[in-house]
């Protein structure tokens, strides 16, 4: 039996990728990026502010961290609500003590229900990144384009109305997109997204949108909640990552980036927040660290392209 010649007739078989969303680019082949004041590593704290409806929507899929047991699932509902009532203020205190700027990836429902919370974030000088409407607002192929366009608009319009500032960045729930998402986000005026995790520096899509990679492997959800490591272990892993990136930047030339993706109901617990505060203090005191929100990192990178 011979192989059908049509099997090898793959129209996207070529150098690089099987799509035209962005070109292939190895990190070491690009011109070096210089961060402000010659810092080696841009440290990007990003906290997820999420509102979980008590009944999850399983279409197209249930968002990570959602309700898990028979409804009403008060145990998981209230543990997540703890993050918005208690944990987030511990994170705000930690950022203030270290004197660093952060991004808060925020569901529009958080702004609607707790406007005083987002006001505190904005007054403290932190950036709001749009994070859909709520944790039922997932995007995937199959969602009608007009529904997806309306979901994006509702998230951006609500956050702008409550905070007075229209978000420039977007993080999808579970980093899930449809084939239409990139163009719809660009159409809505977004500058950057955080969904694509295949790099350690920003890069540009062919439609002009910029990706600022928020690597889920470095998040407290993955390291603490999924892998069951301690907060002290998480903090040490972030120190190790910083040291490696700083060494790589100094040896190879050009800046690197370290995202610190944290979740208020995970990292904001009283037996974990101390390890996070110590991590921030150590990195903030480092000569090679530049702390910044996502928008500032994107602006610094884009100015050099």
PDB file of C-alpha atoms in Angstrom:
ATOM      1  CA  UNK A   1       0.000   0.000   0.000  1.00  0.00           C
ATOM      2  CA  UNK A   2       1.487   3.329  -1.067  1.00  0.00           C
ATOM      3  CA  UNK A   3       1.006   6.666   0.627  1.00  0.00           C
ATOM      4  CA  UNK A   4      -1.550   8.898  -1.048  1.00  0.00           C
ATOM      5  CA  UNK A   5       0.440  11.844  -2.562  1.00  0.00           C
ATOM      6  CA  UNK A   6      -2.238  14.209  -1.258  1.00  0.00           C
ATOM      7  CA  UNK A   7      -1.078  13.355   2.272  1.00  0.00           C
ATOM      8  CA  UNK A   8       2.065  15.418   1.692  1.00  0.00           C
ATOM      9  CA  UNK A   9       0.246  18.343   0.062  1.00  0.00           C
ATOM     10  CA  UNK A  10      -0.027  20.467   3.177  1.00  0.00           C
ATOM     11  CA  UNK A  11      -0.443  24.138   2.210  1.00  0.00           C
ATOM     12  CA  UNK A  12       1.089  25.459   5.429  1.00  0.00           C
ATOM     13  CA  UNK A  13       4.222  23.296   5.323  1.00  0.00           C
ATOM     14  CA  UNK A  14       6.933  25.962   5.406  1.00  0.00           C
ATOM     15  CA  UNK A  15       9.589  27.614   7.530  1.00  0.00           C
ATOM     16  CA  UNK A  16       8.127  28.857  10.789  1.00  0.00           C
ATOM     17  CA  UNK A  17       4.499  28.267  11.699  1.00  0.00           C
ATOM     18  CA  UNK A  18       1.358  26.854  10.112  1.00  0.00           C
ATOM     19  CA  UNK A  19      -0.390  30.196  10.569  1.00  0.00           C
ATOM     20  CA  UNK A  20       0.118  33.862   9.704  1.00  0.00           C
ATOM     21  CA  UNK A  21      -0.697  35.338  13.096  1.00  0.00           C
ATOM     22  CA  UNK A  22       2.945  36.298  13.776  1.00  0.00           C
ATOM     23  CA  UNK A  23       6.315  35.471  12.229  1.00  0.00           C
ATOM     24  CA  UNK A  24       8.830  32.990  13.608  1.00  0.00           C
ATOM     25  CA  UNK A  25      11.482  34.632  15.789  1.00  0.00           C
ATOM     26  CA  UNK A  26      14.037  33.031  18.094  1.00  0.00           C
ATOM     27  CA  UNK A  27      14.848  35.127  21.142  1.00  0.00           C
ATOM     28  CA  UNK A  28      18.591  35.128  20.524  1.00  0.00           C
ATOM     29  CA  UNK A  29      18.231  36.374  16.949  1.00  0.00           C
ATOM     30  CA  UNK A  30      16.489  39.646  17.837  1.00  0.00           C
ATOM     31  CA  UNK A  31      18.078  43.015  18.518  1.00  0.00           C
ATOM     32  CA  UNK A  32      18.658  43.414  22.276  1.00  0.00           C
ATOM     33  CA  UNK A  33      16.037  45.201  24.355  1.00  0.00           C
ATOM     34  CA  UNK A  34      17.199  47.844  26.835  1.00  0.00           C
ATOM     35  CA  UNK A  35      15.098  48.513  29.919  1.00  0.00           C
ATOM     36  CA  UNK A  36      15.158  51.901  31.708  1.00  0.00           C
ATOM     37  CA  UNK A  37      18.351  52.714  33.632  1.00  0.00           C
ATOM     38  CA  UNK A  38      20.065  49.726  32.091  1.00  0.00           C
ATOM     39  CA  UNK A  39      18.180  47.196  34.252  1.00  0.00           C
ATOM     40  CA  UNK A  40      18.540  43.581  33.167  1.00  0.00           C
ATOM     41  CA  UNK A  41      15.113  42.218  34.121  1.00  0.00           C
ATOM     42  CA  UNK A  42      11.681  43.802  33.878  1.00  0.00           C
ATOM     43  CA  UNK A  43       9.690  42.384  36.806  1.00  0.00           C
ATOM     44  CA  UNK A  44       5.959  42.440  36.089  1.00  0.00           C
ATOM     45  CA  UNK A  45       3.636  41.761  39.035  1.00  0.00           C
ATOM     46  CA  UNK A  46       0.162  40.864  37.802  1.00  0.00           C
ATOM     47  CA  UNK A  47      -2.731  39.964  40.107  1.00  0.00           C
ATOM     48  CA  UNK A  48      -5.943  38.371  38.800  1.00  0.00           C
ATOM     49  CA  UNK A  49      -9.148  39.890  40.196  1.00  0.00           C
ATOM     50  CA  UNK A  50     -11.896  37.404  39.394  1.00  0.00           C
ATOM     51  CA  UNK A  51     -15.628  37.183  40.077  1.00  0.00           C
ATOM     52  CA  UNK A  52     -16.949  33.622  39.940  1.00  0.00           C
ATOM     53  CA  UNK A  53     -20.728  33.263  39.456  1.00  0.00           C
ATOM     54  CA  UNK A  54     -21.995  30.641  41.881  1.00  0.00           C
ATOM     55  CA  UNK A  55     -23.256  28.521  38.960  1.00  0.00           C
ATOM     56  CA  UNK A  56     -20.530  27.981  36.333  1.00  0.00           C
ATOM     57  CA  UNK A  57     -21.123  28.058  32.619  1.00  0.00           C
ATOM     58  CA  UNK A  58     -19.733  24.876  31.084  1.00  0.00           C
ATOM     59  CA  UNK A  59     -20.042  26.218  27.524  1.00  0.00           C
ATOM     60  CA  UNK A  60     -17.517  26.235  25.925  1.00  0.00           C
ATOM     61  CA  UNK A  61     -15.770  24.988  29.084  1.00  0.00           C
ATOM     62  CA  UNK A  62     -15.625  25.624  32.801  1.00  0.00           C
ATOM     63  CA  UNK A  63     -13.012  28.229  33.700  1.00  0.00           C
ATOM     64  CA  UNK A  64     -10.090  27.038  35.856  1.00  0.00           C
ATOM     65  CA  UNK A  65     -10.754  27.618  39.550  1.00  0.00           C
ATOM     66  CA  UNK A  66     -14.530  27.648  39.121  1.00  0.00           C
ATOM     67  CA  UNK A  67     -17.147  25.995  41.340  1.00  0.00           C
ATOM     68  CA  UNK A  68     -16.528  22.269  41.649  1.00  0.00           C
ATOM     69  CA  UNK A  69     -19.153  20.514  43.761  1.00  0.00           C
ATOM     70  CA  UNK A  70     -22.955  20.326  43.658  1.00  0.00           C
ATOM     71  CA  UNK A  71     -24.590  23.758  43.691  1.00  0.00           C
ATOM     72  CA  UNK A  72     -24.766  25.907  45.639  1.00  0.00           C
ATOM     73  CA  UNK A  73     -21.023  25.400  46.127  1.00  0.00           C
ATOM     74  CA  UNK A  74     -20.533  27.777  49.030  1.00  0.00           C
ATOM     75  CA  UNK A  75     -17.159  26.321  50.020  1.00  0.00           C
ATOM     76  CA  UNK A  76     -15.421  27.236  46.763  1.00  0.00           C
ATOM     77  CA  UNK A  77     -17.528  30.351  46.189  1.00  0.00           C
ATOM     78  CA  UNK A  78     -16.540  31.890  49.521  1.00  0.00           C
ATOM     79  CA  UNK A  79     -12.890  30.861  49.279  1.00  0.00           C
ATOM     80  CA  UNK A  80     -12.654  32.809  46.031  1.00  0.00           C
ATOM     81  CA  UNK A  81     -14.623  35.707  47.479  1.00  0.00           C
ATOM     82  CA  UNK A  82     -12.031  35.820  50.274  1.00  0.00           C
ATOM     83  CA  UNK A  83      -9.562  37.069  47.689  1.00  0.00           C
ATOM     84  CA  UNK A  84     -11.710  40.106  46.896  1.00  0.00           C
ATOM     85  CA  UNK A  85     -12.592  40.863  50.538  1.00  0.00           C
ATOM     86  CA  UNK A  86      -9.238  40.215  52.214  1.00  0.00           C
ATOM     87  CA  UNK A  87      -6.450  38.846  50.027  1.00  0.00           C
ATOM     88  CA  UNK A  88      -6.302  41.640  47.459  1.00  0.00           C
ATOM     89  CA  UNK A  89      -5.687  44.233  50.178  1.00  0.00           C
ATOM     90  CA  UNK A  90      -2.743  42.210  51.444  1.00  0.00           C
ATOM     91  CA  UNK A  91      -1.341  42.267  47.911  1.00  0.00           C
ATOM     92  CA  UNK A  92      -1.882  46.027  47.712  1.00  0.00           C
ATOM     93  CA  UNK A  93      -0.050  46.423  51.023  1.00  0.00           C
ATOM     94  CA  UNK A  94       2.780  44.197  49.763  1.00  0.00           C
ATOM     95  CA  UNK A  95       3.189  46.269  46.593  1.00  0.00           C
ATOM     96  CA  UNK A  96       3.118  49.499  48.634  1.00  0.00           C
ATOM     97  CA  UNK A  97       5.759  48.253  51.085  1.00  0.00           C
ATOM     98  CA  UNK A  98       8.054  47.320  48.205  1.00  0.00           C
ATOM     99  CA  UNK A  99       7.245  50.549  46.345  1.00  0.00           C
ATOM    100  CA  UNK A 100       6.442  48.745  43.101  1.00  0.00           C
ATOM    101  CA  UNK A 101       3.841  49.083  40.351  1.00  0.00           C
ATOM    102  CA  UNK A 102       1.639  46.176  39.274  1.00  0.00           C
ATOM    103  CA  UNK A 103      -1.128  45.221  36.880  1.00  0.00           C
ATOM    104  CA  UNK A 104      -4.518  43.910  38.048  1.00  0.00           C
ATOM    105  CA  UNK A 105      -6.271  41.715  35.478  1.00  0.00           C
ATOM    106  CA  UNK A 106      -9.846  42.541  36.435  1.00  0.00           C
ATOM    107  CA  UNK A 107     -13.239  41.084  35.553  1.00  0.00           C
ATOM    108  CA  UNK A 108     -15.758  43.809  34.710  1.00  0.00           C
ATOM    109  CA  UNK A 109     -18.060  42.316  37.363  1.00  0.00           C
ATOM    110  CA  UNK A 110     -15.483  43.227  40.011  1.00  0.00           C
ATOM    111  CA  UNK A 111     -15.693  46.883  38.977  1.00  0.00           C
ATOM    112  CA  UNK A 112     -19.499  46.784  38.926  1.00  0.00           C
ATOM    113  CA  UNK A 113     -19.873  45.084  42.302  1.00  0.00           C
ATOM    114  CA  UNK A 114     -16.900  46.508  44.188  1.00  0.00           C
ATOM    115  CA  UNK A 115     -16.120  49.930  42.686  1.00  0.00           C
ATOM    116  CA  UNK A 116     -14.310  50.979  45.870  1.00  0.00           C
ATOM    117  CA  UNK A 117     -11.832  48.134  45.338  1.00  0.00           C
ATOM    118  CA  UNK A 118     -10.837  49.172  41.824  1.00  0.00           C
ATOM    119  CA  UNK A 119     -10.702  52.790  42.993  1.00  0.00           C
ATOM    120  CA  UNK A 120      -8.146  51.790  45.629  1.00  0.00           C
ATOM    121  CA  UNK A 121      -6.088  50.024  42.942  1.00  0.00           C
ATOM    122  CA  UNK A 122      -6.114  53.011  40.596  1.00  0.00           C
ATOM    123  CA  UNK A 123      -5.342  55.514  43.367  1.00  0.00           C
ATOM    124  CA  UNK A 124      -2.330  53.383  44.348  1.00  0.00           C
ATOM    125  CA  UNK A 125      -0.951  53.848  40.826  1.00  0.00           C
ATOM    126  CA  UNK A 126      -1.543  50.356  39.494  1.00  0.00           C
ATOM    127  CA  UNK A 127      -2.785  49.411  36.038  1.00  0.00           C
ATOM    128  CA  UNK A 128      -6.128  47.754  35.241  1.00  0.00           C
ATOM    129  CA  UNK A 129      -5.977  45.052  32.555  1.00  0.00           C
ATOM    130  CA  UNK A 130      -9.303  43.863  31.131  1.00  0.00           C
ATOM    131  CA  UNK A 131     -10.097  40.245  32.070  1.00  0.00           C
ATOM    132  CA  UNK A 132     -13.468  39.601  30.402  1.00  0.00           C
ATOM    133  CA  UNK A 133     -16.855  40.185  32.062  1.00  0.00           C
ATOM    134  CA  UNK A 134     -16.701  37.504  34.778  1.00  0.00           C
ATOM    135  CA  UNK A 135     -15.404  33.961  35.077  1.00  0.00           C
ATOM    136  CA  UNK A 136     -18.277  32.691  32.933  1.00  0.00           C
ATOM    137  CA  UNK A 137     -17.125  35.005  30.122  1.00  0.00           C
ATOM    138  CA  UNK A 138     -14.912  32.508  28.344  1.00  0.00           C
ATOM    139  CA  UNK A 139     -14.020  32.766  24.657  1.00  0.00           C
ATOM    140  CA  UNK A 140     -13.453  29.888  22.264  1.00  0.00           C
ATOM    141  CA  UNK A 141     -14.081  28.994  18.645  1.00  0.00           C
ATOM    142  CA  UNK A 142     -17.808  28.541  18.161  1.00  0.00           C
ATOM    143  CA  UNK A 143     -18.774  31.683  20.030  1.00  0.00           C
ATOM    144  CA  UNK A 144     -20.605  33.846  17.463  1.00  0.00           C
ATOM    145  CA  UNK A 145     -18.476  36.785  16.451  1.00  0.00           C
ATOM    146  CA  UNK A 146     -21.085  39.367  17.473  1.00  0.00           C
ATOM    147  CA  UNK A 147     -21.356  37.799  20.932  1.00  0.00           C
ATOM    148  CA  UNK A 148     -17.596  37.875  21.308  1.00  0.00           C
ATOM    149  CA  UNK A 149     -17.435  41.489  20.131  1.00  0.00           C
ATOM    150  CA  UNK A 150     -20.164  42.406  22.647  1.00  0.00           C
ATOM    151  CA  UNK A 151     -18.372  40.578  25.488  1.00  0.00           C
ATOM    152  CA  UNK A 152     -15.137  42.472  24.807  1.00  0.00           C
ATOM    153  CA  UNK A 153     -16.978  45.797  24.571  1.00  0.00           C
ATOM    154  CA  UNK A 154     -18.902  45.155  27.805  1.00  0.00           C
ATOM    155  CA  UNK A 155     -15.680  44.414  29.674  1.00  0.00           C
ATOM    156  CA  UNK A 156     -13.834  47.485  28.388  1.00  0.00           C
ATOM    157  CA  UNK A 157     -16.786  49.872  28.705  1.00  0.00           C
ATOM    158  CA  UNK A 158     -17.555  48.825  32.279  1.00  0.00           C
ATOM    159  CA  UNK A 159     -13.961  49.129  33.445  1.00  0.00           C
ATOM    160  CA  UNK A 160     -13.626  52.537  31.782  1.00  0.00           C
ATOM    161  CA  UNK A 161     -16.888  53.782  33.292  1.00  0.00           C
ATOM    162  CA  UNK A 162     -15.914  52.767  36.828  1.00  0.00           C
ATOM    163  CA  UNK A 163     -12.200  53.617  36.777  1.00  0.00           C
ATOM    164  CA  UNK A 164     -12.168  56.541  34.356  1.00  0.00           C
ATOM    165  CA  UNK A 165      -9.420  54.877  32.305  1.00  0.00           C
ATOM    166  CA  UNK A 166      -9.941  52.571  29.325  1.00  0.00           C
ATOM    167  CA  UNK A 167      -7.732  49.461  29.633  1.00  0.00           C
ATOM    168  CA  UNK A 168      -4.906  49.051  27.132  1.00  0.00           C
ATOM    169  CA  UNK A 169      -4.270  45.380  27.915  1.00  0.00           C
ATOM    170  CA  UNK A 170      -6.369  42.202  27.856  1.00  0.00           C
ATOM    171  CA  UNK A 171      -6.097  38.783  29.514  1.00  0.00           C
ATOM    172  CA  UNK A 172      -8.563  36.137  28.352  1.00  0.00           C
ATOM    173  CA  UNK A 173     -10.031  33.675  30.825  1.00  0.00           C
ATOM    174  CA  UNK A 174      -7.813  30.562  30.737  1.00  0.00           C
ATOM    175  CA  UNK A 175      -5.941  32.421  27.964  1.00  0.00           C
ATOM    176  CA  UNK A 176      -8.542  31.004  25.577  1.00  0.00           C
ATOM    177  CA  UNK A 177      -9.326  32.726  22.285  1.00  0.00           C
ATOM    178  CA  UNK A 178     -11.261  32.101  19.087  1.00  0.00           C
ATOM    179  CA  UNK A 179      -9.921  32.643  15.574  1.00  0.00           C
ATOM    180  CA  UNK A 180     -11.554  36.095  15.733  1.00  0.00           C
ATOM    181  CA  UNK A 181     -10.184  37.285  19.079  1.00  0.00           C
ATOM    182  CA  UNK A 182      -6.972  38.989  17.979  1.00  0.00           C
ATOM    183  CA  UNK A 183      -8.729  41.095  15.362  1.00  0.00           C
ATOM    184  CA  UNK A 184     -11.640  41.906  17.678  1.00  0.00           C
ATOM    185  CA  UNK A 185      -9.285  43.064  20.422  1.00  0.00           C
ATOM    186  CA  UNK A 186      -7.377  45.216  17.956  1.00  0.00           C
ATOM    187  CA  UNK A 187     -10.667  46.592  16.624  1.00  0.00           C
ATOM    188  CA  UNK A 188     -11.674  47.493  20.192  1.00  0.00           C
ATOM    189  CA  UNK A 189      -8.522  49.594  20.617  1.00  0.00           C
ATOM    190  CA  UNK A 190      -6.460  47.246  22.788  1.00  0.00           C
ATOM    191  CA  UNK A 191      -2.678  47.659  22.569  1.00  0.00           C
ATOM    192  CA  UNK A 192      -1.530  44.370  24.077  1.00  0.00           C
ATOM    193  CA  UNK A 193      -2.712  40.980  25.298  1.00  0.00           C
ATOM    194  CA  UNK A 194      -1.246  38.509  27.786  1.00  0.00           C
ATOM    195  CA  UNK A 195      -2.609  35.187  26.457  1.00  0.00           C
ATOM    196  CA  UNK A 196       0.258  33.801  24.388  1.00  0.00           C
ATOM    197  CA  UNK A 197       3.032  32.350  26.561  1.00  0.00           C
ATOM    198  CA  UNK A 198       5.598  31.280  23.941  1.00  0.00           C
ATOM    199  CA  UNK A 199       8.226  33.886  24.796  1.00  0.00           C
ATOM    200  CA  UNK A 200       9.867  35.887  27.580  1.00  0.00           C
ATOM    201  CA  UNK A 201       9.710  39.242  25.814  1.00  0.00           C
ATOM    202  CA  UNK A 202       6.916  41.082  24.010  1.00  0.00           C
ATOM    203  CA  UNK A 203       6.356  40.457  20.315  1.00  0.00           C
ATOM    204  CA  UNK A 204       3.962  41.823  17.706  1.00  0.00           C
ATOM    205  CA  UNK A 205       1.187  40.050  15.832  1.00  0.00           C
ATOM    206  CA  UNK A 206       0.745  40.734  12.130  1.00  0.00           C
ATOM    207  CA  UNK A 207      -2.381  42.806  12.895  1.00  0.00           C
ATOM    208  CA  UNK A 208      -0.343  45.172  15.125  1.00  0.00           C
ATOM    209  CA  UNK A 209      -1.440  43.862  18.523  1.00  0.00           C
ATOM    210  CA  UNK A 210       1.413  43.154  20.971  1.00  0.00           C
ATOM    211  CA  UNK A 211       1.709  40.032  23.090  1.00  0.00           C
ATOM    212  CA  UNK A 212       3.110  40.433  26.618  1.00  0.00           C
ATOM    213  CA  UNK A 213       3.611  36.811  27.707  1.00  0.00           C
ATOM    214  CA  UNK A 214       2.139  35.979  31.132  1.00  0.00           C
ATOM    215  CA  UNK A 215       3.590  32.516  31.606  1.00  0.00           C
ATOM    216  CA  UNK A 216       1.164  30.338  33.566  1.00  0.00           C
ATOM    217  CA  UNK A 217       4.019  28.029  34.613  1.00  0.00           C
ATOM    218  CA  UNK A 218       5.278  30.853  36.847  1.00  0.00           C
ATOM    219  CA  UNK A 219       1.905  31.569  38.500  1.00  0.00           C
ATOM    220  CA  UNK A 220       0.907  30.877  42.087  1.00  0.00           C
ATOM    221  CA  UNK A 221      -2.082  28.943  40.764  1.00  0.00           C
ATOM    222  CA  UNK A 222       0.199  26.500  38.961  1.00  0.00           C
ATOM    223  CA  UNK A 223       3.015  26.273  41.515  1.00  0.00           C
ATOM    224  CA  UNK A 224       0.991  26.421  44.739  1.00  0.00           C
ATOM    225  CA  UNK A 225      -2.549  25.263  43.896  1.00  0.00           C
ATOM    226  CA  UNK A 226      -1.769  22.679  41.188  1.00  0.00           C
ATOM    227  CA  UNK A 227       1.728  21.467  42.049  1.00  0.00           C
ATOM    228  CA  UNK A 228       1.121  21.848  45.812  1.00  0.00           C
ATOM    229  CA  UNK A 229       4.376  23.659  46.554  1.00  0.00           C
ATOM    230  CA  UNK A 230       4.661  25.983  49.529  1.00  0.00           C
ATOM    231  CA  UNK A 231       4.706  29.778  49.282  1.00  0.00           C
ATOM    232  CA  UNK A 232       8.348  29.699  50.363  1.00  0.00           C
ATOM    233  CA  UNK A 233       9.094  27.300  47.496  1.00  0.00           C
ATOM    234  CA  UNK A 234       7.231  29.576  45.060  1.00  0.00           C
ATOM    235  CA  UNK A 235       9.268  32.566  46.251  1.00  0.00           C
ATOM    236  CA  UNK A 236      12.542  30.682  45.894  1.00  0.00           C
ATOM    237  CA  UNK A 237      11.594  29.555  42.387  1.00  0.00           C
ATOM    238  CA  UNK A 238      10.940  33.179  41.432  1.00  0.00           C
ATOM    239  CA  UNK A 239      14.306  34.205  42.883  1.00  0.00           C
ATOM    240  CA  UNK A 240      15.963  31.426  40.905  1.00  0.00           C
ATOM    241  CA  UNK A 241      14.157  32.555  37.752  1.00  0.00           C
ATOM    242  CA  UNK A 242      15.232  36.159  38.313  1.00  0.00           C
ATOM    243  CA  UNK A 243      18.859  35.188  38.880  1.00  0.00           C
ATOM    244  CA  UNK A 244      18.892  33.070  35.730  1.00  0.00           C
ATOM    245  CA  UNK A 245      17.302  35.788  33.597  1.00  0.00           C
ATOM    246  CA  UNK A 246      19.642  38.464  34.955  1.00  0.00           C
ATOM    247  CA  UNK A 247      22.638  36.273  34.241  1.00  0.00           C
ATOM    248  CA  UNK A 248      21.393  35.514  30.756  1.00  0.00           C
ATOM    249  CA  UNK A 249      20.811  39.207  30.068  1.00  0.00           C
ATOM    250  CA  UNK A 250      24.293  40.135  31.249  1.00  0.00           C
ATOM    251  CA  UNK A 251      25.990  37.346  29.298  1.00  0.00           C
ATOM    252  CA  UNK A 252      24.043  37.625  26.050  1.00  0.00           C
ATOM    253  CA  UNK A 253      23.085  41.289  26.110  1.00  0.00           C
ATOM    254  CA  UNK A 254      19.563  42.643  26.118  1.00  0.00           C
ATOM    255  CA  UNK A 255      16.872  42.701  28.785  1.00  0.00           C
ATOM    256  CA  UNK A 256      14.641  39.881  29.962  1.00  0.00           C
ATOM    257  CA  UNK A 257      11.225  39.810  31.673  1.00  0.00           C
ATOM    258  CA  UNK A 258       9.872  37.982  34.737  1.00  0.00           C
ATOM    259  CA  UNK A 259       6.105  37.975  35.349  1.00  0.00           C
ATOM    260  CA  UNK A 260       4.888  37.430  38.916  1.00  0.00           C
ATOM    261  CA  UNK A 261       1.314  36.230  38.386  1.00  0.00           C
ATOM    262  CA  UNK A 262      -0.538  35.967  41.686  1.00  0.00           C
ATOM    263  CA  UNK A 263      -4.115  35.330  42.808  1.00  0.00           C
ATOM    264  CA  UNK A 264      -5.581  37.079  45.868  1.00  0.00           C
ATOM    265  CA  UNK A 265      -7.382  34.011  47.243  1.00  0.00           C
ATOM    266  CA  UNK A 266      -4.180  31.954  46.912  1.00  0.00           C
ATOM    267  CA  UNK A 267      -1.262  34.249  47.725  1.00  0.00           C
ATOM    268  CA  UNK A 268      -3.296  36.554  49.978  1.00  0.00           C
ATOM    269  CA  UNK A 269      -3.720  33.960  52.732  1.00  0.00           C
ATOM    270  CA  UNK A 270      -1.996  34.889  56.014  1.00  0.00           C
ATOM    271  CA  UNK A 271       0.475  31.990  55.911  1.00  0.00           C
ATOM    272  CA  UNK A 272       1.607  32.830  52.367  1.00  0.00           C
ATOM    273  CA  UNK A 273       1.684  36.608  52.060  1.00  0.00           C
ATOM    274  CA  UNK A 274       4.830  36.947  54.147  1.00  0.00           C
ATOM    275  CA  UNK A 275       6.826  34.894  51.632  1.00  0.00           C
ATOM    276  CA  UNK A 276       5.511  37.086  48.814  1.00  0.00           C
ATOM    277  CA  UNK A 277       6.375  40.299  50.673  1.00  0.00           C
ATOM    278  CA  UNK A 278       9.902  39.015  51.267  1.00  0.00           C
ATOM    279  CA  UNK A 279      10.240  38.126  47.576  1.00  0.00           C
ATOM    280  CA  UNK A 280       9.153  41.615  46.488  1.00  0.00           C
ATOM    281  CA  UNK A 281      11.553  43.235  48.958  1.00  0.00           C
ATOM    282  CA  UNK A 282      14.473  41.137  47.734  1.00  0.00           C
ATOM    283  CA  UNK A 283      13.822  41.820  44.060  1.00  0.00           C
ATOM    284  CA  UNK A 284      13.066  45.526  44.574  1.00  0.00           C
ATOM    285  CA  UNK A 285      16.450  45.921  46.271  1.00  0.00           C
ATOM    286  CA  UNK A 286      18.253  44.264  43.367  1.00  0.00           C
ATOM    287  CA  UNK A 287      20.283  46.519  41.073  1.00  0.00           C
ATOM    288  CA  UNK A 288      19.162  44.559  38.009  1.00  0.00           C
ATOM    289  CA  UNK A 289      15.372  44.733  38.621  1.00  0.00           C
ATOM    290  CA  UNK A 290      12.957  47.165  36.984  1.00  0.00           C
ATOM    291  CA  UNK A 291       9.427  46.769  38.386  1.00  0.00           C
ATOM    292  CA  UNK A 292       6.665  47.933  36.060  1.00  0.00           C
ATOM    293  CA  UNK A 293       3.080  47.344  35.019  1.00  0.00           C
ATOM    294  CA  UNK A 294       2.366  45.624  31.744  1.00  0.00           C
ATOM    295  CA  UNK A 295       1.626  48.813  29.830  1.00  0.00           C
ATOM    296  CA  UNK A 296       4.935  50.403  30.830  1.00  0.00           C
ATOM    297  CA  UNK A 297       6.855  47.307  29.732  1.00  0.00           C
ATOM    298  CA  UNK A 298       5.058  47.264  26.381  1.00  0.00           C
ATOM    299  CA  UNK A 299       5.748  50.973  25.866  1.00  0.00           C
ATOM    300  CA  UNK A 300       9.455  50.557  26.647  1.00  0.00           C
ATOM    301  CA  UNK A 301       9.708  47.606  24.274  1.00  0.00           C
ATOM    302  CA  UNK A 302       7.668  49.208  21.444  1.00  0.00           C
ATOM    303  CA  UNK A 303       9.790  52.381  21.537  1.00  0.00           C
ATOM    304  CA  UNK A 304      12.797  50.291  20.479  1.00  0.00           C
ATOM    305  CA  UNK A 305      11.147  48.436  17.587  1.00  0.00           C
TER     306      UNK A 305
END
